[in-house]
């Protein structure tokens, strides 16, 4: 596909739609990962078959969930600057030079997302006031989102 020139930062609604799309993909991934980890943990600990109830350590579940999300987004951003949700909504992640960000920058953006979420999601709403339409985690990681033009038919 030929490289397309960006036309503007994407709207907040477009960004949230892409995030919802990606969330629908990440949740089953987390479920499968936690189920596999639980099965491995039960095998390692020697939990007998037929046990009615087994609860995995919630801290491990949280860590696995965060890692799944970080790996999902980082792999897609490194591959082409877009997750599947971002592709559907014509959004692309780039660094300050307009290039696909490196792995470290992608991981930093994932970690910095927590900063955007903590004060009632204020870091997400910030894009409405930022001249370049950046979230807090974009500013912290040196990235930005671009709205790509519609592909010519």
Tab-separated table of N, CA and C in Angstrom:
chain	number	residue	atom	x	y	z
A	1	UNK	N	0.852	-1.169	0.000
A	1	UNK	CA	0.000	0.000	0.000
A	1	UNK	C	0.897	1.231	0.000
A	2	UNK	N	0.648	2.201	-0.872
A	2	UNK	CA	1.490	3.390	-0.911
A	2	UNK	C	1.342	4.214	0.354
A	3	UNK	N	2.435	4.892	0.719
A	3	UNK	CA	2.437	5.738	1.919
A	3	UNK	C	1.459	6.887	1.718
A	4	UNK	N	0.593	7.125	2.704
A	4	UNK	CA	-0.394	8.183	2.621
A	4	UNK	C	0.030	9.344	3.496
A	5	UNK	N	-0.227	10.536	3.039
A	5	UNK	CA	0.086	11.729	3.810
A	5	UNK	C	-0.988	11.946	4.874
A	6	UNK	N	-0.586	12.297	6.103
A	6	UNK	CA	-1.573	12.569	7.148
A	6	UNK	C	-2.321	13.858	6.838
A	7	UNK	N	-3.581	13.913	7.272
A	7	UNK	CA	-4.342	15.128	7.021
A	7	UNK	C	-4.613	15.926	8.290
A	8	UNK	N	-4.649	15.285	9.448
A	8	UNK	CA	-4.923	15.994	10.709
A	8	UNK	C	-4.852	14.995	11.858
A	9	UNK	N	-4.825	15.503	13.089
A	9	UNK	CA	-4.960	14.564	14.212
A	9	UNK	C	-6.379	13.987	14.202
A	10	UNK	N	-6.550	12.736	14.589
A	10	UNK	CA	-7.895	12.156	14.622
A	10	UNK	C	-8.725	12.752	15.753
A	11	UNK	N	-10.031	12.753	15.572
A	11	UNK	CA	-10.930	13.261	16.611
A	11	UNK	C	-10.934	12.301	17.800
A	12	UNK	N	-11.369	12.807	18.941
A	12	UNK	CA	-11.452	11.975	20.146
A	12	UNK	C	-12.416	10.815	19.918
A	13	UNK	N	-13.515	11.052	19.251
A	13	UNK	CA	-14.493	9.996	18.989
A	13	UNK	C	-13.882	8.890	18.130
A	14	UNK	N	-13.137	9.254	17.120
A	14	UNK	CA	-12.470	8.281	16.249
A	14	UNK	C	-11.445	7.469	17.053
A	15	UNK	N	-10.707	8.146	17.911
A	15	UNK	CA	-9.710	7.470	18.752
A	15	UNK	C	-10.373	6.474	19.690
A	16	UNK	N	-11.467	6.893	20.316
A	16	UNK	CA	-12.166	6.016	21.252
A	16	UNK	C	-12.794	4.828	20.529
A	17	UNK	N	-13.273	5.038	19.303
A	17	UNK	CA	-13.827	3.933	18.514
A	17	UNK	C	-12.740	2.905	18.200
A	18	UNK	N	-11.554	3.375	17.831
A	18	UNK	CA	-10.434	2.463	17.561
A	18	UNK	C	-10.037	1.718	18.835
A	19	UNK	N	-10.040	2.420	19.967
A	19	UNK	CA	-9.696	1.792	21.244
A	19	UNK	C	-10.722	0.723	21.623
A	20	UNK	N	-11.994	0.999	21.398
A	20	UNK	CA	-13.043	0.012	21.674
A	20	UNK	C	-12.839	-1.228	20.802
A	21	UNK	N	-12.564	-1.024	19.535
A	21	UNK	CA	-12.308	-2.120	18.595
A	21	UNK	C	-11.150	-2.974	19.108
A	22	UNK	N	-10.053	-2.318	19.483
A	22	UNK	CA	-8.882	-3.049	19.969
A	22	UNK	C	-9.159	-3.746	21.299
A	23	UNK	N	-9.970	-3.133	22.147
A	23	UNK	CA	-10.330	-3.746	23.427
A	23	UNK	C	-11.065	-5.063	23.200
A	24	UNK	N	-11.926	-5.089	22.190
A	24	UNK	CA	-12.659	-6.316	21.873
A	24	UNK	C	-11.722	-7.422	21.389
A	25	UNK	N	-10.557	-7.050	20.887
A	25	UNK	CA	-9.558	-8.036	20.471
A	25	UNK	C	-8.655	-8.460	21.629
A	26	UNK	N	-8.347	-7.524	22.517
A	26	UNK	CA	-7.410	-7.789	23.609
A	26	UNK	C	-8.045	-8.633	24.720
A	27	UNK	N	-9.307	-8.425	25.016
A	27	UNK	CA	-9.951	-9.149	26.120
A	27	UNK	C	-9.881	-10.671	25.934
A	28	UNK	N	-10.232	-11.212	24.761
A	28	UNK	CA	-10.080	-12.669	24.603
A	28	UNK	C	-8.619	-13.126	24.693
A	29	UNK	N	-7.705	-12.306	24.221
A	29	UNK	CA	-6.280	-12.630	24.315
A	29	UNK	C	-5.852	-12.749	25.780
A	30	UNK	N	-6.320	-11.823	26.598
A	30	UNK	CA	-6.030	-11.879	28.035
A	30	UNK	C	-6.643	-13.144	28.642
A	31	UNK	N	-7.884	-13.446	28.274
A	31	UNK	CA	-8.555	-14.632	28.804
A	31	UNK	C	-7.810	-15.917	28.489
A	32	UNK	N	-7.364	-16.054	27.249
A	32	UNK	CA	-6.618	-17.253	26.852
A	32	UNK	C	-5.286	-17.320	27.589
A	33	UNK	N	-4.605	-16.195	27.695
A	33	UNK	CA	-3.309	-16.161	28.378
A	33	UNK	C	-3.448	-16.545	29.846
A	34	UNK	N	-4.435	-15.979	30.516
A	34	UNK	CA	-4.644	-16.287	31.937
A	34	UNK	C	-5.068	-17.749	32.110
A	35	UNK	N	-5.907	-18.255	31.211
A	35	UNK	CA	-6.326	-19.659	31.302
A	35	UNK	C	-5.131	-20.597	31.135
A	36	UNK	N	-4.270	-20.299	30.164
A	36	UNK	CA	-3.073	-21.127	29.966
A	36	UNK	C	-2.136	-21.044	31.171
A	37	UNK	N	-1.945	-19.834	31.678
A	37	UNK	CA	-1.075	-19.662	32.846
A	37	UNK	C	-1.650	-20.382	34.060
A	38	UNK	N	-2.961	-20.338	34.209
A	38	UNK	CA	-3.613	-21.027	35.323
A	38	UNK	C	-3.422	-22.537	35.203
A	39	UNK	N	-3.573	-23.051	33.985
A	39	UNK	CA	-3.376	-24.488	33.766
A	39	UNK	C	-1.937	-24.892	34.085
A	40	UNK	N	-0.981	-24.080	33.661
A	40	UNK	CA	0.432	-24.364	33.949
A	40	UNK	C	0.677	-24.310	35.451
A	41	UNK	N	0.126	-23.288	36.109
A	41	UNK	CA	0.313	-23.162	37.558
A	41	UNK	C	-0.289	-24.360	38.295
A	42	UNK	N	-1.466	-24.789	37.874
A	42	UNK	CA	-2.101	-25.944	38.516
A	42	UNK	C	-1.256	-27.200	38.304
A	43	UNK	N	-0.679	-27.347	37.123
A	43	UNK	CA	0.168	-28.501	36.818
A	43	UNK	C	1.437	-28.476	37.667
A	44	UNK	N	2.062	-27.291	37.759
A	44	UNK	CA	3.297	-27.155	38.536
A	44	UNK	C	3.032	-27.405	40.019
A	45	UNK	N	1.926	-26.877	40.530
A	45	UNK	CA	1.602	-27.040	41.951
A	45	UNK	C	1.010	-28.408	42.266
A	46	UNK	N	0.657	-29.150	41.229
A	46	UNK	CA	0.095	-30.480	41.444
A	46	UNK	C	-1.338	-30.466	41.921
A	47	UNK	N	-2.118	-29.471	41.500
A	47	UNK	CA	-3.533	-29.423	41.874
A	47	UNK	C	-4.231	-30.592	41.176
A	48	UNK	N	-5.014	-31.334	41.930
A	48	UNK	CA	-5.664	-32.527	41.391
A	48	UNK	C	-6.755	-32.173	40.396
A	49	UNK	N	-6.937	-33.073	39.435
A	49	UNK	CA	-8.033	-32.907	38.481
A	49	UNK	C	-9.354	-33.054	39.217
A	50	UNK	N	-10.354	-32.387	38.719
A	50	UNK	CA	-11.667	-32.479	39.320
A	50	UNK	C	-11.896	-31.502	40.455
A	51	UNK	N	-10.920	-30.644	40.733
A	51	UNK	CA	-11.095	-29.628	41.769
A	51	UNK	C	-12.169	-28.659	41.278
A	52	UNK	N	-13.157	-28.400	42.131
A	52	UNK	CA	-14.269	-27.546	41.731
A	52	UNK	C	-13.869	-26.088	41.552
A	53	UNK	N	-12.888	-25.653	42.313
A	53	UNK	CA	-12.563	-24.231	42.291
A	53	UNK	C	-11.072	-24.052	42.499
A	54	UNK	N	-10.481	-23.215	41.673
A	54	UNK	CA	-9.072	-22.874	41.828
A	54	UNK	C	-8.920	-21.404	41.473
A	55	UNK	N	-8.291	-20.645	42.346
A	55	UNK	CA	-8.100	-19.218	42.079
A	55	UNK	C	-6.617	-18.921	41.945
A	56	UNK	N	-6.286	-18.347	40.819
A	56	UNK	CA	-4.906	-17.945	40.578
A	56	UNK	C	-4.632	-16.666	41.369
A	57	UNK	N	-3.402	-16.467	41.745
A	57	UNK	CA	-3.005	-15.256	42.461
A	57	UNK	C	-3.427	-14.026	41.642
A	58	UNK	N	-4.236	-13.125	42.212
A	58	UNK	CA	-4.720	-11.969	41.449
A	58	UNK	C	-3.604	-11.046	40.959
A	59	UNK	N	-2.491	-11.010	41.657
A	59	UNK	CA	-1.377	-10.166	41.209
A	59	UNK	C	-0.759	-10.718	39.926
A	60	UNK	N	-0.718	-12.032	39.826
A	60	UNK	CA	-0.214	-12.652	38.597
A	60	UNK	C	-1.178	-12.381	37.445
A	61	UNK	N	-2.468	-12.466	37.717
A	61	UNK	CA	-3.474	-12.182	36.688
A	61	UNK	C	-3.335	-10.740	36.195
A	62	UNK	N	-3.168	-9.806	37.121
A	62	UNK	CA	-2.998	-8.403	36.731
A	62	UNK	C	-1.740	-8.207	35.899
A	63	UNK	N	-0.650	-8.809	36.324
A	63	UNK	CA	0.608	-8.692	35.591
A	63	UNK	C	0.487	-9.283	34.189
A	64	UNK	N	-0.127	-10.456	34.088
A	64	UNK	CA	-0.329	-11.075	32.776
A	64	UNK	C	-1.209	-10.206	31.881
A	65	UNK	N	-2.238	-9.612	32.456
A	65	UNK	CA	-3.138	-8.751	31.687
A	65	UNK	C	-2.406	-7.533	31.141
A	66	UNK	N	-1.635	-6.886	31.995
A	66	UNK	CA	-0.866	-5.710	31.562
A	66	UNK	C	0.142	-6.100	30.487
A	67	UNK	N	0.802	-7.228	30.678
A	67	UNK	CA	1.785	-7.686	29.686
A	67	UNK	C	1.118	-8.005	28.351
A	68	UNK	N	-0.056	-8.637	28.383
A	68	UNK	CA	-0.791	-8.936	27.142
A	68	UNK	C	-1.119	-7.658	26.383
A	69	UNK	N	-1.623	-6.675	27.094
A	69	UNK	CA	-1.981	-5.407	26.459
A	69	UNK	C	-0.741	-4.740	25.870
A	70	UNK	N	0.342	-4.692	26.634
A	70	UNK	CA	1.573	-4.055	26.159
A	70	UNK	C	2.138	-4.774	24.937
A	71	UNK	N	2.154	-6.093	24.969
A	71	UNK	CA	2.675	-6.861	23.827
A	71	UNK	C	1.784	-6.669	22.604
A	72	UNK	N	0.472	-6.732	22.785
A	72	UNK	CA	-0.468	-6.546	21.679
A	72	UNK	C	-0.218	-5.218	20.972
A	73	UNK	N	-0.249	-4.131	21.736
A	73	UNK	CA	-0.090	-2.813	21.127
A	73	UNK	C	1.311	-2.615	20.558
A	74	UNK	N	2.330	-3.029	21.291
A	74	UNK	CA	3.703	-2.833	20.827
A	74	UNK	C	3.961	-3.578	19.520
A	75	UNK	N	3.512	-4.817	19.422
A	75	UNK	CA	3.730	-5.576	18.184
A	75	UNK	C	3.051	-4.913	16.990
A	76	UNK	N	1.820	-4.487	17.169
A	76	UNK	CA	1.113	-3.836	16.061
A	76	UNK	C	1.735	-2.485	15.713
A	77	UNK	N	2.070	-1.689	16.719
A	77	UNK	CA	2.670	-0.378	16.442
A	77	UNK	C	4.012	-0.519	15.743
A	78	UNK	N	4.805	-1.512	16.136
A	78	UNK	CA	6.117	-1.731	15.508
A	78	UNK	C	5.973	-2.252	14.081
A	79	UNK	N	4.937	-3.037	13.828
A	79	UNK	CA	4.752	-3.629	12.500
A	79	UNK	C	4.400	-2.574	11.457
A	80	UNK	N	3.528	-1.653	11.801
A	80	UNK	CA	3.119	-0.668	10.806
A	80	UNK	C	2.546	0.608	11.387
A	81	UNK	N	2.685	0.789	12.700
A	81	UNK	CA	2.172	1.998	13.328
A	81	UNK	C	0.678	1.962	13.597
A	82	UNK	N	0.045	0.806	13.368
A	82	UNK	CA	-1.399	0.717	13.532
A	82	UNK	C	-1.811	-0.630	14.110
A	83	UNK	N	-2.766	-0.587	15.038
A	83	UNK	CA	-3.446	-1.799	15.484
A	83	UNK	C	-4.587	-2.047	14.505
A	84	UNK	N	-5.314	-3.143	14.678
A	84	UNK	CA	-6.441	-3.408	13.781
A	84	UNK	C	-7.521	-2.334	13.917
A	85	UNK	N	-7.770	-1.893	15.154
A	85	UNK	CA	-8.741	-0.821	15.361
A	85	UNK	C	-8.297	0.484	14.719
A	86	UNK	N	-7.012	0.768	14.808
A	86	UNK	CA	-6.478	1.989	14.201
A	86	UNK	C	-6.556	1.910	12.676
A	87	UNK	N	-6.355	0.718	12.117
A	87	UNK	CA	-6.475	0.554	10.665
A	87	UNK	C	-7.907	0.826	10.219
A	88	UNK	N	-8.866	0.293	10.979
A	88	UNK	CA	-10.275	0.474	10.629
A	88	UNK	C	-10.684	1.943	10.658
A	89	UNK	N	-10.062	2.720	11.538
A	89	UNK	CA	-10.421	4.127	11.692
A	89	UNK	C	-9.380	5.078	11.093
A	90	UNK	N	-8.447	4.527	10.309
A	90	UNK	CA	-7.435	5.314	9.583
A	90	UNK	C	-6.580	6.175	10.517
A	91	UNK	N	-6.131	5.582	11.604
A	91	UNK	CA	-5.269	6.272	12.562
A	91	UNK	C	-3.907	5.593	12.545
A	92	UNK	N	-2.857	6.394	12.610
A	92	UNK	CA	-1.504	5.838	12.620
A	92	UNK	C	-0.686	6.498	13.717
A	93	UNK	N	0.106	5.689	14.422
A	93	UNK	CA	1.011	6.182	15.459
A	93	UNK	C	2.374	6.432	14.837
A	94	UNK	N	2.908	7.624	15.067
A	94	UNK	CA	4.239	7.972	14.563
A	94	UNK	C	5.025	8.665	15.671
A	95	UNK	N	6.352	8.706	15.484
A	95	UNK	CA	7.184	9.449	16.428
A	95	UNK	C	7.258	10.905	15.970
A	96	UNK	N	8.095	11.682	16.612
A	96	UNK	CA	8.171	13.115	16.306
A	96	UNK	C	8.710	13.396	14.907
A	97	UNK	N	9.403	12.418	14.305
A	97	UNK	CA	9.918	12.580	12.945
A	97	UNK	C	8.953	12.016	11.899
A	98	UNK	N	7.799	11.545	12.336
A	98	UNK	CA	6.815	10.996	11.412
A	98	UNK	C	7.073	9.549	11.022
A	99	UNK	N	7.965	8.873	11.748
A	99	UNK	CA	8.308	7.477	11.464
A	99	UNK	C	7.608	6.548	12.456
A	100	UNK	N	7.575	5.267	12.112
A	100	UNK	CA	7.032	4.273	13.039
A	100	UNK	C	7.936	4.244	14.267
A	101	UNK	N	7.373	4.373	15.462
A	101	UNK	CA	8.213	4.418	16.670
A	101	UNK	C	8.920	3.090	16.941
A	102	UNK	N	10.063	3.187	17.618
A	102	UNK	CA	10.824	2.001	18.000
A	102	UNK	C	10.154	1.260	19.146
A	103	UNK	N	10.663	0.084	19.425
A	103	UNK	CA	10.092	-0.758	20.477
A	103	UNK	C	10.107	-0.062	21.834
A	104	UNK	N	11.217	0.574	22.179
A	104	UNK	CA	11.309	1.266	23.464
A	104	UNK	C	10.284	2.376	23.595
A	105	UNK	N	10.101	3.128	22.531
A	105	UNK	CA	9.125	4.225	22.540
A	105	UNK	C	7.702	3.672	22.655
A	106	UNK	N	7.430	2.549	21.990
A	106	UNK	CA	6.106	1.921	22.082
A	106	UNK	C	5.830	1.425	23.501
A	107	UNK	N	6.832	0.796	24.111
A	107	UNK	CA	6.669	0.324	25.492
A	107	UNK	C	6.512	1.490	26.460
A	108	UNK	N	7.256	2.569	26.222
A	108	UNK	CA	7.117	3.767	27.050
A	108	UNK	C	5.712	4.340	26.922
A	109	UNK	N	5.171	4.344	25.707
A	109	UNK	CA	3.809	4.845	25.496
A	109	UNK	C	2.806	3.985	26.262
A	110	UNK	N	2.994	2.671	26.249
A	110	UNK	CA	2.107	1.775	27.014
A	110	UNK	C	2.167	2.088	28.508
A	111	UNK	N	3.376	2.233	29.028
A	111	UNK	CA	3.538	2.528	30.457
A	111	UNK	C	2.972	3.901	30.798
A	112	UNK	N	3.202	4.872	29.936
A	112	UNK	CA	2.737	6.239	30.188
A	112	UNK	C	1.218	6.349	30.099
A	113	UNK	N	0.574	5.368	29.481
A	113	UNK	CA	-0.884	5.369	29.409
A	113	UNK	C	-1.490	5.357	30.809
A	114	UNK	N	-0.812	4.713	31.747
A	114	UNK	CA	-1.303	4.691	33.129
A	114	UNK	C	-1.402	6.102	33.696
A	115	UNK	N	-0.477	6.967	33.310
A	115	UNK	CA	-0.512	8.364	33.761
A	115	UNK	C	-1.762	9.043	33.216
A	116	UNK	N	-2.112	8.752	31.969
A	116	UNK	CA	-3.302	9.349	31.365
A	116	UNK	C	-4.587	8.846	32.008
A	117	UNK	N	-4.580	7.610	32.470
A	117	UNK	CA	-5.783	7.017	33.059
A	117	UNK	C	-6.033	7.443	34.500
A	118	UNK	N	-4.959	7.618	35.265
A	118	UNK	CA	-5.098	7.810	36.707
A	118	UNK	C	-5.998	8.967	37.122
A	119	UNK	N	-5.784	10.184	36.667
A	119	UNK	CA	-6.668	11.263	37.142
A	119	UNK	C	-7.975	11.311	36.347
A	120	UNK	N	-8.799	10.273	36.503
A	120	UNK	CA	-10.114	10.197	35.852
A	120	UNK	C	-10.031	10.309	34.334
A	121	UNK	N	-8.984	9.764	33.749
A	121	UNK	CA	-8.840	9.789	32.293
A	121	UNK	C	-8.503	11.144	31.713
A	122	UNK	N	-8.051	12.071	32.555
A	122	UNK	CA	-7.763	13.430	32.098
A	122	UNK	C	-6.743	13.455	30.962
A	123	UNK	N	-5.799	12.529	30.989
A	123	UNK	CA	-4.781	12.482	29.942
A	123	UNK	C	-5.341	12.182	28.569
A	124	UNK	N	-6.490	11.508	28.526
A	124	UNK	CA	-7.150	11.256	27.246
A	124	UNK	C	-7.895	12.499	26.764
A	125	UNK	N	-8.553	13.177	27.680
A	125	UNK	CA	-9.290	14.388	27.314
A	125	UNK	C	-8.346	15.515	26.905
A	126	UNK	N	-7.088	15.414	27.313
A	126	UNK	CA	-6.109	16.452	27.034
A	126	UNK	C	-5.961	16.715	25.534
A	127	UNK	N	-6.210	15.706	24.712
A	127	UNK	CA	-6.056	15.880	23.258
A	127	UNK	C	-6.997	16.957	22.714
A	128	UNK	N	-8.052	17.261	23.447
A	128	UNK	CA	-8.971	18.318	23.008
A	128	UNK	C	-8.364	19.706	23.185
A	129	UNK	N	-7.354	19.825	24.053
A	129	UNK	CA	-6.742	21.119	24.344
A	129	UNK	C	-5.341	21.263	23.765
A	130	UNK	N	-4.686	20.157	23.488
A	130	UNK	CA	-3.329	20.178	22.949
A	130	UNK	C	-3.368	20.610	21.483
A	131	UNK	N	-2.494	21.525	21.095
A	131	UNK	CA	-2.486	22.038	19.720
A	131	UNK	C	-2.219	20.945	18.693
A	132	UNK	N	-1.440	19.933	19.087
A	132	UNK	CA	-1.143	18.828	18.171
A	132	UNK	C	-2.072	17.630	18.385
A	133	UNK	N	-3.053	17.775	19.266
A	133	UNK	CA	-4.012	16.708	19.516
A	133	UNK	C	-3.425	15.492	20.205
A	134	UNK	N	-2.438	15.699	21.066
A	134	UNK	CA	-1.762	14.581	21.732
A	134	UNK	C	-2.382	14.277	23.089
A	135	UNK	N	-2.359	12.978	23.434
A	135	UNK	CA	-2.668	12.551	24.792
A	135	UNK	C	-1.448	12.853	25.654
A	136	UNK	N	-1.597	12.731	26.977
A	136	UNK	CA	-0.432	12.882	27.853
A	136	UNK	C	0.614	11.822	27.527
A	137	UNK	N	0.164	10.589	27.290
A	137	UNK	CA	1.142	9.530	27.028
A	137	UNK	C	1.844	9.715	25.684
A	138	UNK	N	1.231	10.431	24.755
A	138	UNK	CA	1.933	10.782	23.512
A	138	UNK	C	3.039	11.785	23.810
A	139	UNK	N	2.727	12.776	24.624
A	139	UNK	CA	3.720	13.791	24.982
A	139	UNK	C	4.893	13.155	25.722
A	140	UNK	N	4.589	12.280	26.677
A	140	UNK	CA	5.640	11.627	27.463
A	140	UNK	C	6.506	10.679	26.632
A	141	UNK	N	5.924	10.058	25.615
A	141	UNK	CA	6.670	9.076	24.819
A	141	UNK	C	7.195	9.634	23.499
A	142	UNK	N	6.887	10.886	23.198
A	142	UNK	CA	7.366	11.470	21.948
A	142	UNK	C	6.679	10.886	20.724
A	143	UNK	N	5.391	10.594	20.855
A	143	UNK	CA	4.620	10.057	19.733
A	143	UNK	C	3.406	10.937	19.480
A	144	UNK	N	2.733	10.662	18.383
A	144	UNK	CA	1.473	11.348	18.088
A	144	UNK	C	0.644	10.472	17.164
A	145	UNK	N	-0.639	10.717	17.148
A	145	UNK	CA	-1.544	9.988	16.266
A	145	UNK	C	-1.870	10.857	15.068
A	146	UNK	N	-1.926	10.227	13.908
A	146	UNK	CA	-2.275	10.931	12.678
A	146	UNK	C	-3.528	10.299	12.088
A	147	UNK	N	-4.369	11.136	11.512
A	147	UNK	CA	-5.507	10.646	10.745
A	147	UNK	C	-5.052	10.535	9.302
A	148	UNK	N	-5.176	9.354	8.741
A	148	UNK	CA	-4.772	9.147	7.356
A	148	UNK	C	-5.938	9.461	6.426
A	149	UNK	N	-5.648	9.941	5.226
A	149	UNK	CA	-6.729	10.221	4.279
A	149	UNK	C	-7.358	8.920	3.786
A	150	UNK	N	-8.557	9.032	3.251
A	150	UNK	CA	-9.205	7.861	2.670
A	150	UNK	C	-8.379	7.391	1.486
A	151	UNK	N	-8.289	6.073	1.341
A	151	UNK	CA	-7.538	5.508	0.221
A	151	UNK	C	-8.266	5.810	-1.083
A	152	UNK	N	-7.488	6.161	-2.089
A	152	UNK	CA	-8.077	6.425	-3.404
A	152	UNK	C	-8.438	5.105	-4.051
A	153	UNK	N	-9.596	5.075	-4.684
A	153	UNK	CA	-10.063	3.829	-5.322
A	153	UNK	C	-9.617	3.750	-6.751
